[in-house]
């Protein structure tokens, strides 16, 4: 359970950095508290999308992983971020990613920041 909380906090932090750095990734809210809760909920959706959908997409695109020496990972991460944006729209969460190339850059930022935060945060159960 502690590992799940740490990963969610890392995802929320990484998403916050992406929102802060990129103008076309937006998170709106009336107050800072509402934005924080929305960010945590978006991090949960993002974690769920990565847990359920990403492995299936990776299996289906395995030949492309070999052909591109793993660079297709950037596209897969972008698609997961766009899917998160779509699900958040359906759940009436105020998180939006505008465009594929913004999602590629956002996915790269989220991957780097999440990796750094997971290195710093404890992950023992």
XYZ file of N, CA and C in Angstrom:
375
model
N 0.824 -1.192 0.000
C 0.000 0.000 0.000
C 0.866 1.253 0.000
N 1.945 1.219 0.767
C 2.836 2.368 0.849
C 3.486 2.627 -0.516
N 3.828 1.559 -1.226
C 4.421 1.694 -2.552
C 3.444 2.370 -3.515
N 2.156 2.029 -3.437
C 1.130 2.639 -4.273
C 1.028 4.136 -3.991
N 1.054 4.516 -2.734
C 0.968 5.929 -2.351
C 2.191 6.686 -2.854
N 3.367 6.096 -2.719
C 4.601 6.746 -3.181
C 4.562 6.943 -4.690
N 4.136 5.931 -5.424
C 4.055 6.053 -6.879
C 3.022 7.096 -7.300
N 1.911 7.170 -6.590
C 0.893 8.175 -6.900
C 1.422 9.577 -6.632
N 2.139 9.766 -5.534
C 2.730 11.066 -5.222
C 3.776 11.440 -6.277
N 4.580 10.469 -6.694
C 5.573 10.723 -7.736
C 4.900 11.098 -9.051
N 3.833 10.399 -9.415
C 3.094 10.739 -10.634
C 2.479 12.127 -10.533
N 1.918 12.461 -9.369
C 1.318 13.782 -9.179
C 2.384 14.874 -9.305
N 3.545 14.643 -8.718
C 4.635 15.608 -8.841
C 5.107 15.767 -10.277
N 5.225 14.646 -10.975
C 5.665 14.688 -12.371
C 4.634 15.388 -13.247
N 3.361 15.118 -13.013
C 2.304 15.796 -13.760
C 2.307 17.294 -13.459
N 2.554 17.661 -12.210
C 2.609 19.078 -11.837
C 3.738 19.791 -12.573
N 4.885 19.140 -12.694
C 6.011 19.740 -13.420
C 5.651 19.913 -14.894
N 5.001 18.928 -15.485
C 4.596 19.027 -16.885
C 3.588 20.158 -17.083
N 2.635 20.285 -16.159
C 1.658 21.381 -16.240
C 2.364 22.720 -16.113
N 3.347 22.786 -15.231
C 4.088 24.024 -14.996
C 4.943 24.413 -16.208
N 5.564 23.438 -16.864
C 6.481 23.720 -17.966
C 5.794 23.925 -19.318
N 4.698 23.248 -19.556
C 4.067 23.279 -20.876
C 2.731 24.019 -20.822
N 2.583 25.022 -21.689
C 1.350 25.820 -21.711
C 0.148 25.028 -22.199
N 0.372 24.024 -23.035
C -0.747 23.286 -23.626
C -1.189 22.082 -22.798
N -0.592 21.896 -21.632
C -1.104 20.936 -20.655
C -1.674 21.777 -19.526
N -2.986 21.703 -19.366
C -3.646 22.599 -18.424
C -4.316 21.840 -17.292
N -4.290 22.479 -16.144
C -4.972 21.998 -14.942
C -5.622 23.224 -14.331
N -6.933 23.264 -14.335
C -7.634 24.438 -13.834
C -8.388 24.100 -12.567
N -8.633 25.130 -11.798
C -9.381 24.958 -10.564
C -9.577 26.296 -9.888
N -10.528 26.346 -8.965
C -10.847 27.596 -8.275
C -9.794 27.976 -7.247
N -9.255 26.986 -6.568
C -8.295 27.261 -5.503
C -7.130 26.280 -5.605
N -6.109 26.553 -4.833
C -4.943 25.677 -4.817
C -5.311 24.295 -4.282
N -6.171 24.245 -3.285
C -6.592 22.964 -2.720
C -7.317 22.129 -3.762
N -8.207 22.759 -4.535
C -8.929 22.032 -5.584
C -7.962 21.540 -6.651
N -6.958 22.342 -6.985
C -5.965 21.934 -7.980
C -5.148 20.743 -7.476
N -4.792 20.752 -6.204
C -4.009 19.648 -5.631
C -4.821 18.359 -5.669
N -6.089 18.419 -5.259
C -6.931 17.221 -5.284
C -7.156 16.735 -6.705
N -7.347 17.674 -7.622
C -7.504 17.292 -9.029
C -6.237 16.623 -9.531
N -5.086 17.169 -9.164
C -3.804 16.591 -9.577
C -3.630 15.181 -9.023
N -4.031 14.954 -7.795
C -3.942 13.605 -7.203
C -4.879 12.646 -7.931
N -6.091 13.098 -8.245
C -7.025 12.251 -8.987
C -6.520 11.961 -10.397
N -5.925 12.959 -11.047
C -5.338 12.749 -12.375
C -4.178 11.760 -12.281
N -3.377 11.857 -11.226
C -2.269 10.919 -11.028
C -2.796 9.495 -10.850
N -3.919 9.343 -10.162
C -4.531 8.017 -10.005
C -5.020 7.487 -11.350
N -5.652 8.347 -12.141
C -6.110 7.933 -13.474
C -4.912 7.567 -14.341
N -3.858 8.385 -14.293
C -2.648 8.136 -15.072
C -2.001 6.804 -14.678
N -1.947 6.549 -13.376
C -1.406 5.279 -12.896
C -2.254 4.097 -13.338
N -3.565 4.258 -13.313
C -4.470 3.196 -13.746
C -4.336 2.935 -15.240
N -4.243 3.988 -16.037
C -4.056 3.837 -17.479
C -2.735 3.122 -17.765
N -1.677 3.534 -17.066
C -0.377 2.894 -17.268
C -0.367 1.448 -16.807
N -1.159 1.134 -15.796
C -1.210 -0.236 -15.278
C -2.035 -1.155 -16.179
N -3.147 -0.650 -16.693
C -4.057 -1.501 -17.463
C -3.795 -1.489 -18.963
N -3.577 -0.331 -19.540
C -3.526 -0.201 -20.992
C -2.110 -0.313 -21.548
N -1.153 0.287 -20.869
C 0.213 0.349 -21.402
C 0.820 -1.026 -21.691
N 0.677 -2.032 -20.818
C 1.247 -3.355 -21.149
C 0.651 -3.963 -22.423
N -0.643 -3.757 -22.621
C -1.277 -4.283 -23.831
C -0.722 -3.589 -25.067
N -0.592 -2.277 -25.000
C -0.048 -1.513 -26.128
C 1.405 -1.911 -26.389
N 2.176 -2.122 -25.339
C 3.573 -2.533 -25.514
C 3.679 -3.905 -26.187
N 2.803 -4.810 -25.827
C 2.823 -6.136 -26.459
C 2.447 -6.024 -27.937
N 1.424 -5.246 -28.216
C 0.976 -5.096 -29.605
C 1.999 -4.372 -30.484
N 2.789 -3.495 -29.885
C 3.771 -2.738 -30.662
C 5.196 -3.260 -30.477
N 5.327 -4.466 -29.970
C 6.659 -5.028 -29.715
C 7.584 -5.009 -30.941
N 7.090 -5.358 -32.136
C 7.983 -5.273 -33.300
C 8.507 -3.845 -33.547
N 7.666 -2.850 -33.269
C 8.119 -1.466 -33.424
C 9.160 -1.095 -32.373
N 9.041 -1.666 -31.163
C 10.053 -1.436 -30.136
C 11.415 -1.930 -30.629
N 11.434 -3.092 -31.236
C 12.689 -3.650 -31.749
C 13.192 -2.827 -32.928
N 12.291 -2.502 -33.846
C 12.661 -1.768 -35.056
C 13.206 -0.373 -34.739
N 12.615 0.305 -33.760
C 13.031 1.672 -33.436
C 13.999 1.736 -32.250
N 14.449 0.583 -31.789
C 15.356 0.495 -30.638
C 14.785 1.194 -29.400
N 13.485 1.080 -29.238
C 12.827 1.605 -28.048
C 12.315 3.028 -28.148
N 12.595 3.722 -29.237
C 12.135 5.106 -29.350
C 10.617 5.219 -29.451
N 9.956 4.145 -29.822
C 8.497 4.143 -29.883
C 7.904 4.337 -28.485
N 8.713 4.150 -27.462
C 8.267 4.380 -26.090
C 7.767 5.807 -25.916
N 8.407 6.760 -26.584
C 7.955 8.149 -26.501
C 6.530 8.293 -27.034
N 6.237 7.602 -28.116
C 4.896 7.653 -28.699
C 3.894 6.961 -27.780
N 4.272 5.823 -27.228
C 3.372 5.091 -26.318
C 3.079 5.936 -25.078
N 4.104 6.584 -24.515
C 3.892 7.452 -23.358
C 2.983 8.622 -23.705
N 3.158 9.185 -24.906
C 2.296 10.284 -25.344
C 0.851 9.815 -25.472
N 0.655 8.628 -26.019
C -0.701 8.094 -26.151
C -1.339 7.826 -24.789
N -0.543 7.381 -23.821
C -1.068 7.162 -22.475
C -1.473 8.495 -21.831
N -0.700 9.543 -22.090
C -1.031 10.860 -21.552
C -2.288 11.414 -22.223
N -2.422 11.217 -23.530
C -3.638 11.653 -24.226
C -4.856 10.867 -23.753
N -4.685 9.568 -23.515
C -5.780 8.754 -22.997
C -6.177 9.214 -21.591
N -5.198 9.568 -20.775
C -5.477 10.103 -19.442
C -6.270 11.391 -19.543
N -5.880 12.257 -20.473
C -6.601 13.511 -20.686
C -8.051 13.236 -21.091
N -8.259 12.263 -21.964
C -9.605 11.922 -22.418
C -10.452 11.370 -21.271
N -9.866 10.457 -20.485
C -10.590 9.873 -19.345
C -10.920 10.966 -18.328
N -9.982 11.869 -18.072
C -10.231 12.959 -17.127
C -11.353 13.864 -17.620
N -11.423 14.071 -18.929
C -12.520 14.854 -19.501
C -13.856 14.148 -19.241
N -13.892 12.841 -19.410
C -15.117 12.075 -19.168
C -15.493 12.060 -17.687
N -14.489 12.126 -16.799
C -14.737 12.138 -15.358
C -14.938 13.554 -14.818
N -14.937 14.545 -15.718
C -15.125 15.950 -15.375
C -14.006 16.484 -14.477
N -12.793 16.008 -14.714
C -11.612 16.550 -14.050
C -11.002 17.594 -14.974
N -10.521 18.672 -14.420
C -10.057 19.791 -15.232
C -8.586 19.640 -15.631
N -8.278 18.575 -16.347
C -6.931 18.317 -16.863
C -7.053 18.087 -18.360
N -6.225 18.789 -19.144
C -6.317 18.649 -20.597
C -4.929 18.740 -21.231
N -4.683 17.857 -22.190
C -3.469 17.878 -22.996
C -3.890 18.213 -24.419
N -3.313 19.275 -24.957
C -3.696 19.748 -26.286
C -2.651 19.351 -27.321
N -2.948 18.330 -28.098
C -2.096 17.956 -29.214
C -1.124 16.829 -28.923
N -0.785 16.124 -30.013
C 0.094 14.960 -29.909
C 1.512 15.344 -29.508
N 2.067 16.391 -30.126
C 3.462 16.747 -29.839
C 3.627 17.297 -28.430
N 2.602 17.959 -27.936
C 2.621 18.376 -26.532
C 2.622 17.149 -25.632
N 1.852 16.129 -26.016
C 1.811 14.891 -25.242
C 3.156 14.169 -25.279
N 3.851 14.211 -26.416
C 5.176 13.580 -26.508
C 6.138 14.271 -25.548
N 6.173 15.604 -25.595
C 7.067 16.348 -24.703
C 6.643 16.184 -23.251
N 5.337 16.206 -23.002
C 4.835 16.003 -21.642
C 5.155 14.617 -21.115
N 5.013 13.606 -21.963
C 5.361 12.245 -21.561
C 6.838 12.110 -21.218
N 7.684 12.785 -21.988
C 9.122 12.773 -21.706
C 9.421 13.443 -20.372
N 8.813 14.593 -20.137
C 9.009 15.306 -18.866
C 8.503 14.465 -17.700
N 7.318 13.888 -17.846
C 6.737 13.078 -16.774
C 7.607 11.860 -16.487
N 8.144 11.223 -17.522
C 9.007 10.055 -17.326
C 10.267 10.420 -16.554
N 10.903 11.524 -16.924
C 12.148 11.939 -16.268
C 11.895 12.339 -14.818
N 10.880 13.164 -14.592
C 10.594 13.638 -13.231
C 10.119 12.484 -12.350
N 9.278 11.613 -12.887
C 8.796 10.464 -12.122
C 9.950 9.549 -11.740
N 10.858 9.319 -12.669
C 12.029 8.497 -12.373
C 12.852 9.131 -11.245
N 13.078 10.444 -11.336
C 13.869 11.133 -10.304
C 13.167 11.076 -8.945
N 11.869 11.293 -8.935
C 11.133 11.245 -7.662
C 11.094 9.838 -7.092
N 10.974 8.829 -7.934
C 10.986 7.454 -7.426
C 12.351 7.073 -6.879
N 13.413 7.712 -7.364
C 14.741 7.457 -6.812
C 14.882 8.077 -5.422
N 14.227 9.211 -5.195
C 14.357 9.944 -3.930
C 13.380 9.431 -2.879
N 12.149 9.153 -3.291
C 11.127 8.718 -2.347
C 11.333 7.259 -1.944
N 11.024 6.923 -0.691
C 11.159 5.520 -0.267
C 10.084 4.658 -0.908
N 10.428 3.420 -1.223
C 9.455 2.532 -1.865
C 9.276 1.196 -1.150
N 9.639 1.137 0.088
C 9.481 -0.112 0.827
C 8.051 -0.262 1.315
N 7.575 -1.490 1.384
C 6.208 -1.753 1.847
C 6.164 -1.994 3.324
